[in-house]
Coordinates of C-alpha atoms in Angstrom, one line a residue:
M1 CA 9.1 34.2 -15.8
R2 CA 6.1 32.0 -14.8
A3 CA 5.1 28.1 -14.0
L4 CA 5.4 25.8 -16.9
F5 CA 2.0 24.3 -16.3
L6 CA -0.5 22.3 -14.1
V7 CA 0.7 18.4 -14.3
A8 CA -0.5 15.6 -12.8
T9 CA 1.7 12.1 -11.9
V10 CA 0.2 9.6 -13.4
A11 CA 0.5 6.5 -11.4
V12 CA -0.4 2.9 -12.4
V13 CA -0.4 0.1 -10.0
V14 CA -0.8 -4.1 -10.3
W15 CA -1.8 -6.6 -7.9
V16 CA -2.0 -10.4 -8.8
A17 CA -3.0 -13.5 -6.6
K18 CA 0.4 -14.7 -5.0
D19 CA -0.1 -17.9 -6.6
R20 CA 0.2 -16.7 -9.9
F21 CA 3.3 -13.9 -9.4
S22 CA 5.8 -13.4 -6.5
G23 CA 5.1 -9.6 -6.0
H24 CA 3.1 -6.4 -6.3
G25 CA 3.4 -3.0 -6.0
H26 CA 2.4 0.1 -8.1
A27 CA 4.2 2.3 -10.5
A28 CA 4.7 6.0 -11.5
T29 CA 4.9 6.6 -15.7
E30 CA 4.8 9.6 -17.7
V31 CA 3.9 13.0 -16.3
K32 CA 0.7 14.2 -18.0
T33 CA -0.5 17.7 -18.8
V34 CA -4.3 18.2 -17.7
L35 CA -5.4 21.0 -19.9
H36 CA -9.0 20.5 -19.0
D37 CA -11.3 18.2 -17.9
R38 CA -13.8 16.8 -20.2
R39 CA -17.0 14.9 -18.8
I40 CA -17.0 11.1 -18.5
D41 CA -19.4 8.6 -19.3
P42 CA -18.4 5.8 -17.1
V43 CA -20.2 3.1 -19.4
V44 CA -18.9 4.7 -22.5
E45 CA -15.9 4.7 -21.3
G46 CA -15.5 1.2 -19.6
I47 CA -16.9 0.0 -23.1
E48 CA -14.7 1.7 -25.0
A49 CA -11.4 0.7 -22.9
R50 CA -12.2 -2.8 -22.8
L51 CA -12.5 -2.5 -26.9
Y52 CA -9.4 -0.4 -26.9
L53 CA -7.6 -3.4 -24.5
N54 CA -8.8 -5.9 -26.8
S55 CA -8.1 -4.2 -29.9
L56 CA -4.3 -4.3 -28.6
R57 CA -4.6 -8.0 -27.2
Q58 CA -5.8 -9.4 -30.3
K59 CA -2.6 -7.4 -32.4
A60 CA -0.2 -9.3 -30.0
G61 CA -1.8 -12.5 -31.1
L62 CA -4.2 -13.2 -27.9
G63 CA -7.8 -13.2 -27.4
A64 CA -10.3 -10.6 -26.4
F65 CA -11.1 -9.8 -23.0
Y66 CA -14.9 -10.8 -22.2
S67 CA -17.3 -8.6 -19.9
N68 CA -18.1 -9.7 -16.7
S69 CA -20.3 -7.9 -14.3
E70 CA -19.2 -9.4 -10.7
L71 CA -15.9 -8.5 -11.7
E72 CA -17.2 -5.0 -12.9
R73 CA -18.8 -4.2 -9.5
A74 CA -15.6 -5.3 -7.4
A75 CA -14.0 -2.9 -9.6
A76 CA -16.0 -0.2 -9.3
A77 CA -16.6 -0.9 -5.3
H78 CA -12.4 -0.3 -5.6
A79 CA -12.3 2.9 -7.4
A80 CA -15.3 4.2 -5.0
Y81 CA -13.2 3.4 -2.1
L82 CA -10.2 5.3 -3.4
A83 CA -11.9 8.1 -4.5
M84 CA -13.9 8.6 -1.3
N85 CA -10.4 8.2 1.1
G86 CA -8.3 10.2 -1.5
T87 CA -5.8 7.2 -1.3
E88 CA -4.4 4.4 -3.8
G89 CA -3.3 1.2 -4.3
H90 CA -5.2 -2.1 -3.9
A91 CA -5.3 -2.9 0.1
E92 CA -8.3 -1.4 1.3
L93 CA -8.9 -1.0 5.2
S94 CA -11.7 -2.2 7.2
S95 CA -12.3 1.1 9.4
L96 CA -12.8 3.5 6.1
P97 CA -15.5 4.1 4.4
G98 CA -16.7 1.8 1.1
F99 CA -14.4 -1.1 2.2
T100 CA -15.6 -4.1 0.5
G101 CA -12.4 -6.5 0.8
E102 CA -8.5 -6.1 2.3
N103 CA -7.2 -7.3 -1.1
P104 CA -8.7 -7.7 -5.1
V105 CA -9.6 -11.8 -4.5
Q106 CA -11.7 -10.7 -1.6
R107 CA -13.5 -7.9 -3.2
A108 CA -14.2 -10.0 -6.6
V109 CA -15.6 -13.4 -4.1
A110 CA -17.7 -10.0 -2.2
A111 CA -19.1 -9.2 -5.4
G112 CA -20.3 -12.9 -6.5
Y113 CA -17.3 -14.4 -8.4
S114 CA -16.8 -17.8 -7.6
S115 CA -13.3 -17.9 -8.5
R116 CA -10.2 -17.0 -6.5
F117 CA -8.0 -16.6 -10.0
V118 CA -8.0 -13.0 -10.3
S119 CA -5.6 -9.9 -11.0
E120 CA -6.1 -6.1 -10.8
N121 CA -4.3 -3.1 -12.6
L122 CA -5.3 0.1 -11.6
S123 CA -3.9 3.7 -12.8
S124 CA -5.0 6.9 -11.0
G125 CA -4.6 10.4 -13.0
N126 CA -5.1 9.5 -16.3
L127 CA -6.7 11.9 -18.8
D128 CA -9.2 9.2 -20.1
F129 CA -9.1 5.4 -20.3
K130 CA -7.0 4.8 -23.3
D131 CA -4.3 7.1 -21.6
S132 CA -4.8 4.8 -18.5
V133 CA -4.3 1.7 -21.2
D134 CA -1.4 3.1 -22.7
G135 CA 0.3 4.1 -19.2
L136 CA 0.0 0.8 -17.9
F137 CA 1.4 -1.2 -21.1
G138 CA 4.2 1.5 -20.5
A139 CA 5.2 -0.1 -17.4
I140 CA 6.5 -3.6 -17.9
Y141 CA 5.1 -5.4 -15.0
H142 CA 1.6 -3.9 -16.0
R143 CA 1.7 -5.0 -19.2
F144 CA 2.2 -8.8 -18.3
G145 CA -1.1 -8.5 -16.5
F146 CA -3.1 -7.3 -19.6
L147 CA -1.4 -10.0 -21.8
D148 CA -1.5 -12.7 -19.8
P149 CA -2.8 -15.4 -21.6
A150 CA -4.6 -17.0 -19.1
M151 CA -6.9 -14.2 -18.4
D152 CA -10.1 -14.0 -20.5
E153 CA -12.6 -11.7 -18.8
I154 CA -12.3 -8.4 -17.2
G155 CA -14.7 -5.9 -15.2
I156 CA -13.5 -1.7 -15.6
A157 CA -14.6 0.4 -13.8
Y158 CA -13.7 4.1 -13.0
A159 CA -14.3 6.9 -10.4
K160 CA -13.4 10.5 -9.7
D161 CA -12.3 11.5 -6.2
D162 CA -13.1 15.5 -4.7
G163 CA -9.8 16.7 -6.2
G164 CA -10.5 15.3 -9.7
R165 CA -7.9 13.2 -10.1
R166 CA -9.3 10.0 -12.1
I167 CA -9.2 6.4 -10.4
Y168 CA -9.2 3.3 -13.2
V169 CA -9.9 -0.3 -12.2
Y170 CA -9.4 -3.4 -14.0
D171 CA -10.1 -6.7 -12.0
M172 CA -9.3 -9.8 -14.2
G173 CA -10.0 -13.3 -14.4
N174 CA -10.6 -16.8 -16.4
Y175 CA -14.0 -17.8 -17.4
R176 CA -13.7 -21.0 -17.4
I177 CA -12.1 -21.9 -13.8
N178 CA -14.8 -19.2 -12.8
T179 CA -17.6 -21.8 -13.8
L180 CA -15.2 -24.7 -12.4
C181 CA -15.9 -23.1 -9.5
R182 CA -19.8 -23.1 -9.4
D183 CA -20.2 -27.0 -11.0
D184 CA -20.0 -29.4 -8.3
A185 CA -17.2 -30.0 -6.4
F186 CA -15.0 -32.6 -6.4
S187 CA -15.6 -36.4 -5.3
G188 CA -14.5 -39.7 -5.0
T189 CA -10.5 -40.7 -5.9
G190 CA -8.3 -39.0 -8.0
R191 CA -5.8 -35.5 -8.0
Y192 CA -7.7 -32.6 -7.1
I193 CA -6.4 -29.4 -6.1
T194 CA -8.1 -26.7 -3.2
G195 CA -7.8 -23.2 -2.8
V196 CA -9.0 -21.9 -6.2
C197 CA -12.7 -21.3 -5.6
A198 CA -14.6 -18.7 -3.6
D199 CA -14.4 -21.4 -0.9
K200 CA -11.2 -22.0 -0.2
K201 CA -12.3 -25.7 0.6
R202 CA -13.8 -26.4 -2.2
K203 CA -12.1 -29.2 -4.1
I204 CA -11.6 -28.9 -8.3
D205 CA -10.3 -31.8 -10.0
Y206 CA -7.0 -31.2 -11.3
F207 CA -6.9 -32.4 -14.6
R208 CA -10.4 -30.1 -15.3
Y209 CA -8.7 -26.9 -13.9
E210 CA -5.6 -27.9 -16.2
K211 CA -7.9 -28.4 -19.0
A212 CA -9.6 -25.0 -18.3
L213 CA -5.9 -23.3 -18.5
R214 CA -5.2 -24.9 -21.7
M215 CA -8.4 -23.7 -23.5
S216 CA -7.6 -20.1 -22.6
E217 CA -4.4 -20.1 -23.8
R218 CA -5.3 -22.5 -26.6
G219 CA -5.9 -19.3 -29.3
S220 CA -2.8 -17.5 -28.3
K221 CA 0.5 -17.5 -30.3
E222 CA 3.4 -19.8 -29.3
V223 CA 5.6 -16.2 -28.2
T224 CA 4.1 -12.8 -27.8
V225 CA 5.9 -9.7 -28.2
W226 CA 5.4 -6.2 -27.2
P227 CA 5.5 -4.0 -29.3
Y228 CA 4.0 -6.6 -31.3
D229 CA 5.6 -6.9 -35.3
G230 CA 4.1 -3.5 -37.5
Q231 CA 3.4 -1.5 -34.5
V232 CA 3.5 2.5 -34.9
D233 CA 3.5 5.4 -32.7
V234 CA 5.4 3.1 -30.0
P235 CA 6.6 5.6 -26.9
P236 CA 10.3 5.7 -27.2
A237 CA 11.0 6.2 -23.2
F238 CA 10.8 3.9 -19.7
Y239 CA 10.8 5.8 -16.7
E240 CA 10.7 4.8 -13.3
E241 CA 8.4 2.4 -12.2
I242 CA 7.5 1.2 -8.6
P243 CA 8.8 -1.3 -7.6
D244 CA 11.6 -0.1 -10.1
P245 CA 13.1 -2.8 -12.2
L246 CA 15.9 -0.3 -13.5
P247 CA 16.8 1.3 -10.5
E248 CA 19.7 2.8 -11.6
F249 CA 17.9 4.2 -14.4
S250 CA 15.7 7.4 -14.5
V251 CA 15.2 6.8 -18.4
S252 CA 16.0 4.3 -20.7
G253 CA 14.4 3.3 -23.9
Y254 CA 10.6 1.5 -24.2
P255 CA 10.7 -2.5 -22.9
I256 CA 10.2 -5.0 -25.0
S257 CA 8.6 -8.0 -23.6
V258 CA 8.6 -11.4 -24.9
I259 CA 6.1 -14.4 -23.2
F260 CA 5.8 -17.8 -23.9
N261 CA 2.4 -19.5 -23.9
R262 CA 2.0 -22.5 -21.0
A263 CA 3.1 -25.3 -23.1
E264 CA 6.5 -23.6 -23.4
R265 CA 6.6 -22.5 -19.3
G266 CA 9.8 -23.9 -17.7
G267 CA 11.5 -25.3 -21.0
V268 CA 12.4 -22.4 -23.1
K269 CA 15.2 -19.8 -22.5
I270 CA 16.4 -17.2 -24.4
T271 CA 19.8 -17.8 -25.4
S272 CA 21.0 -14.2 -27.1
F273 CA 18.6 -10.8 -27.9
R274 CA 19.3 -8.1 -30.6
L275 CA 18.0 -4.9 -31.2
Y276 CA 18.7 -2.5 -33.9
D277 CA 17.8 0.5 -35.7
E278 CA 17.3 1.1 -39.0
N279 CA 20.7 1.8 -40.0
S280 CA 21.6 -1.0 -38.4
K281 CA 23.4 0.1 -35.2
E282 CA 23.0 -2.2 -32.3
I283 CA 21.2 -0.7 -29.2
P284 CA 22.4 -2.0 -25.9
V285 CA 20.0 -4.2 -23.8
F286 CA 19.5 -5.8 -20.6
L287 CA 17.9 -9.2 -20.8
M288 CA 15.7 -9.2 -17.3
D289 CA 14.3 -13.1 -16.5
E290 CA 12.6 -14.1 -13.2
K291 CA 16.3 -14.4 -12.2
S292 CA 17.6 -11.2 -12.9
D293 CA 14.3 -9.4 -11.7
P294 CA 15.5 -7.3 -8.5
N295 CA 11.7 -7.4 -7.5
H296 CA 11.5 -11.0 -8.1
I297 CA 7.9 -10.6 -10.1
L298 CA 8.7 -11.9 -13.5
E299 CA 7.6 -16.0 -13.7
K300 CA 9.4 -18.6 -15.9
N301 CA 8.0 -18.0 -19.2
Q302 CA 8.1 -13.9 -18.8
F303 CA 11.3 -12.0 -20.2
A304 CA 11.5 -7.5 -20.6
I305 CA 14.5 -6.3 -22.2
F306 CA 15.3 -2.9 -21.8
P307 CA 17.0 -0.7 -23.9
L308 CA 20.0 1.0 -22.4
E309 CA 19.1 4.7 -23.5
R310 CA 16.5 6.6 -25.0
L311 CA 15.0 5.3 -28.4
E312 CA 14.7 8.2 -31.1
Y313 CA 11.6 9.4 -32.5
A314 CA 10.2 8.1 -36.0
T315 CA 12.5 5.7 -36.3
R316 CA 11.9 1.9 -37.2
Y317 CA 14.0 -0.6 -35.0
T318 CA 14.1 -4.9 -35.4
A319 CA 14.2 -6.9 -32.4
S320 CA 15.7 -10.1 -32.7
I321 CA 15.5 -13.6 -30.2
H322 CA 17.1 -16.7 -30.6
Y323 CA 15.7 -19.3 -28.1
V324 CA 15.9 -22.7 -26.9
S325 CA 12.6 -24.7 -27.1
K326 CA 12.3 -28.6 -26.6
T327 CA 15.9 -28.8 -27.1
K328 CA 15.8 -26.6 -30.7
T329 CA 17.1 -23.8 -31.1
Q330 CA 14.8 -21.3 -33.1
K331 CA 14.7 -17.7 -34.4
M332 CA 12.2 -14.9 -34.4
E333 CA 12.3 -11.3 -35.7
W334 CA 9.9 -8.4 -35.7
S335 CA 9.9 -4.6 -36.4
F336 CA 8.2 -1.5 -34.8
T337 CA 8.3 2.0 -35.5
T338 CA 8.5 4.6 -32.6
R339 CA 6.4 7.7 -32.3
S340 CA 6.4 10.9 -35.1
F341 CA 4.5 14.0 -34.9
D342 CA 2.7 16.5 -37.1
A343 CA 5.3 19.3 -36.6
P344 CA 8.6 19.8 -36.9
L345 CA 11.2 18.5 -34.2
L346 CA 13.8 20.1 -32.8
E347 CA 16.1 18.5 -31.1
V348 CA 18.9 19.7 -27.9
T349 CA 21.9 17.7 -28.0
S350 CA 24.4 19.6 -26.1
S351 CA 24.1 22.5 -23.1
E352 CA 23.1 25.2 -26.2
A353 CA 21.3 25.1 -29.5
S354 CA 19.6 27.8 -31.8
F355 CA 16.6 27.6 -33.8
K356 CA 14.7 29.9 -36.3
I357 CA 11.0 29.2 -36.0
V358 CA 7.8 31.0 -37.3
P359 CA 4.9 32.3 -35.4
K360 CA 1.7 30.3 -34.9
K361 CA 3.3 26.9 -35.8
S362 CA 4.1 24.3 -33.6
Y363 CA 6.8 22.7 -33.1
I364 CA 8.9 19.7 -30.8
L365 CA 11.2 20.4 -28.4
Y366 CA 13.1 17.8 -27.5
F367 CA 16.3 17.5 -25.4
K368 CA 17.8 14.2 -25.7
P369 CA 19.6 12.8 -22.8
A370 CA 22.7 12.8 -22.1
G371 CA 22.7 9.8 -19.6
P372 CA 20.6 7.9 -17.8
D373 CA 19.4 10.0 -15.1
D374 CA 19.1 13.3 -17.5
L375 CA 15.4 14.6 -17.4
I376 CA 14.1 18.1 -17.3
K377 CA 12.8 19.1 -14.1
K378 CA 12.9 22.8 -14.5
V379 CA 11.6 24.7 -17.5
S380 CA 11.3 28.8 -17.4
F381 CA 10.2 30.3 -20.9
P382 CA 8.8 34.1 -21.3
K383 CA 5.3 35.1 -21.4
G384 CA 3.5 34.5 -25.2
V385 CA 5.1 31.3 -25.0
M386 CA 2.8 28.2 -25.0
M387 CA 4.2 24.9 -23.8
E388 CA 2.7 21.5 -23.4
Q389 CA 4.7 18.5 -22.0
I390 CA 4.3 15.3 -23.9
D391 CA 6.9 13.3 -21.8
P392 CA 9.9 14.8 -19.2
N393 CA 12.1 15.3 -22.1
T394 CA 9.8 16.5 -24.6
F395 CA 7.2 19.7 -25.6
R396 CA 5.3 20.9 -27.5
L397 CA 6.3 24.8 -28.6
E398 CA 4.0 27.2 -30.1
V399 CA 4.2 31.6 -29.9
G400 CA 1.6 33.8 -30.8
N401 CA 3.3 36.3 -32.9
T402 CA 6.9 38.0 -33.6
K403 CA 6.9 39.8 -30.7
V404 CA 8.2 36.9 -28.2
L405 CA 11.3 36.7 -30.8
P406 CA 13.8 36.4 -29.8
F407 CA 13.6 34.4 -26.9
D408 CA 15.0 31.4 -25.3
I409 CA 14.0 28.3 -23.0
S410 CA 16.0 26.8 -19.8
A411 CA 15.6 23.8 -19.2
S412 CA 17.5 22.1 -16.0
G413 CA 21.2 23.6 -17.0
R414 CA 20.6 23.6 -21.0
R415 CA 19.3 26.5 -23.3
A416 CA 17.6 27.0 -26.4
V417 CA 17.5 30.3 -28.1
F418 CA 14.7 30.8 -31.1
E419 CA 14.8 33.3 -33.6
L420 CA 12.1 34.8 -36.5
E421 CA 12.8 32.6 -39.4
R422 CA 12.7 35.1 -42.5
R423 CA 10.9 33.8 -45.7

């Protein structure tokens, strides 16, 4: 027997200003296989990342992120700091080289950004920017950062440390509020606010500030959902996140998020949520709002729905919500389809299973979780068998020739037996 393969644990972290969210933390997402180290052009990758991120926002009914050079400098500085010091997270220590600010707001201001209306997502250990963005969308708290309709400009940067770990930083802000902080300060009588601009004491006209937020969110739908209606290739599972929204589950279904736009904040209540598979079977879920969120990160207009069991591959699901808005009960229904493969799916649903395969053909070996803590942590297989991990319970399998057959794979107390398929 031999080791499965080299893996890197993907970590994603989020930071948001305290006046916008009540918490912060980092998340560990799916285990990824690092098969090779391809060269990356940071400029090209940054552009591609923004285009990809914008395509996801637009499909969800939100406006696009515009590029901002100051936020990009702040993101690049923090990515370089993390790579230089071999660390992770949003905080920086002034005693370490590359320090530009203790938190994302300070770093954005140091880079010349005029507003303190800033949030940050970051991840490390990903294969590329697309993998990074997908991982951040898979981590529920971080997804809300990317889907915030109040954020409309972004700076994206990448760095690599001495160990080859890739670090991706996304700093987000609001164009109109940033512009407002560059205009003449408020004077005279009337309502104003402070603490928004680089100079905390600078006064901003309250009504102009509110108008800036409304203008940014004007193009968004009343309700933003993820996965969006008609989305395909949706991952079926959610793993642990730090802080963990489901501390009693190591694996559950891919979370569904619902965001009501700013005009509805404080006046919307979801009265019911239902999720059905394509055979009309109802999937048990946990509806999380700001009161039931164990980490107190969700806002009043944000809701997270967790299927309490991992979703099936290549399956169409339909979600529906009933909610009260402005004293009127409304209903919304949409559908999405989970990931499928270009190879036969071999599903292990008990302690032992047998399959017939042919050499030089790929198969997807899936150990279906028997419970919320059923993850494959150790896999053994013979020489001549090629295995690539897709997620903690799913592997791509291929054998080179008939000499290997028959063989078996043992995985955390389960066993899969493989024999030659006679044609």
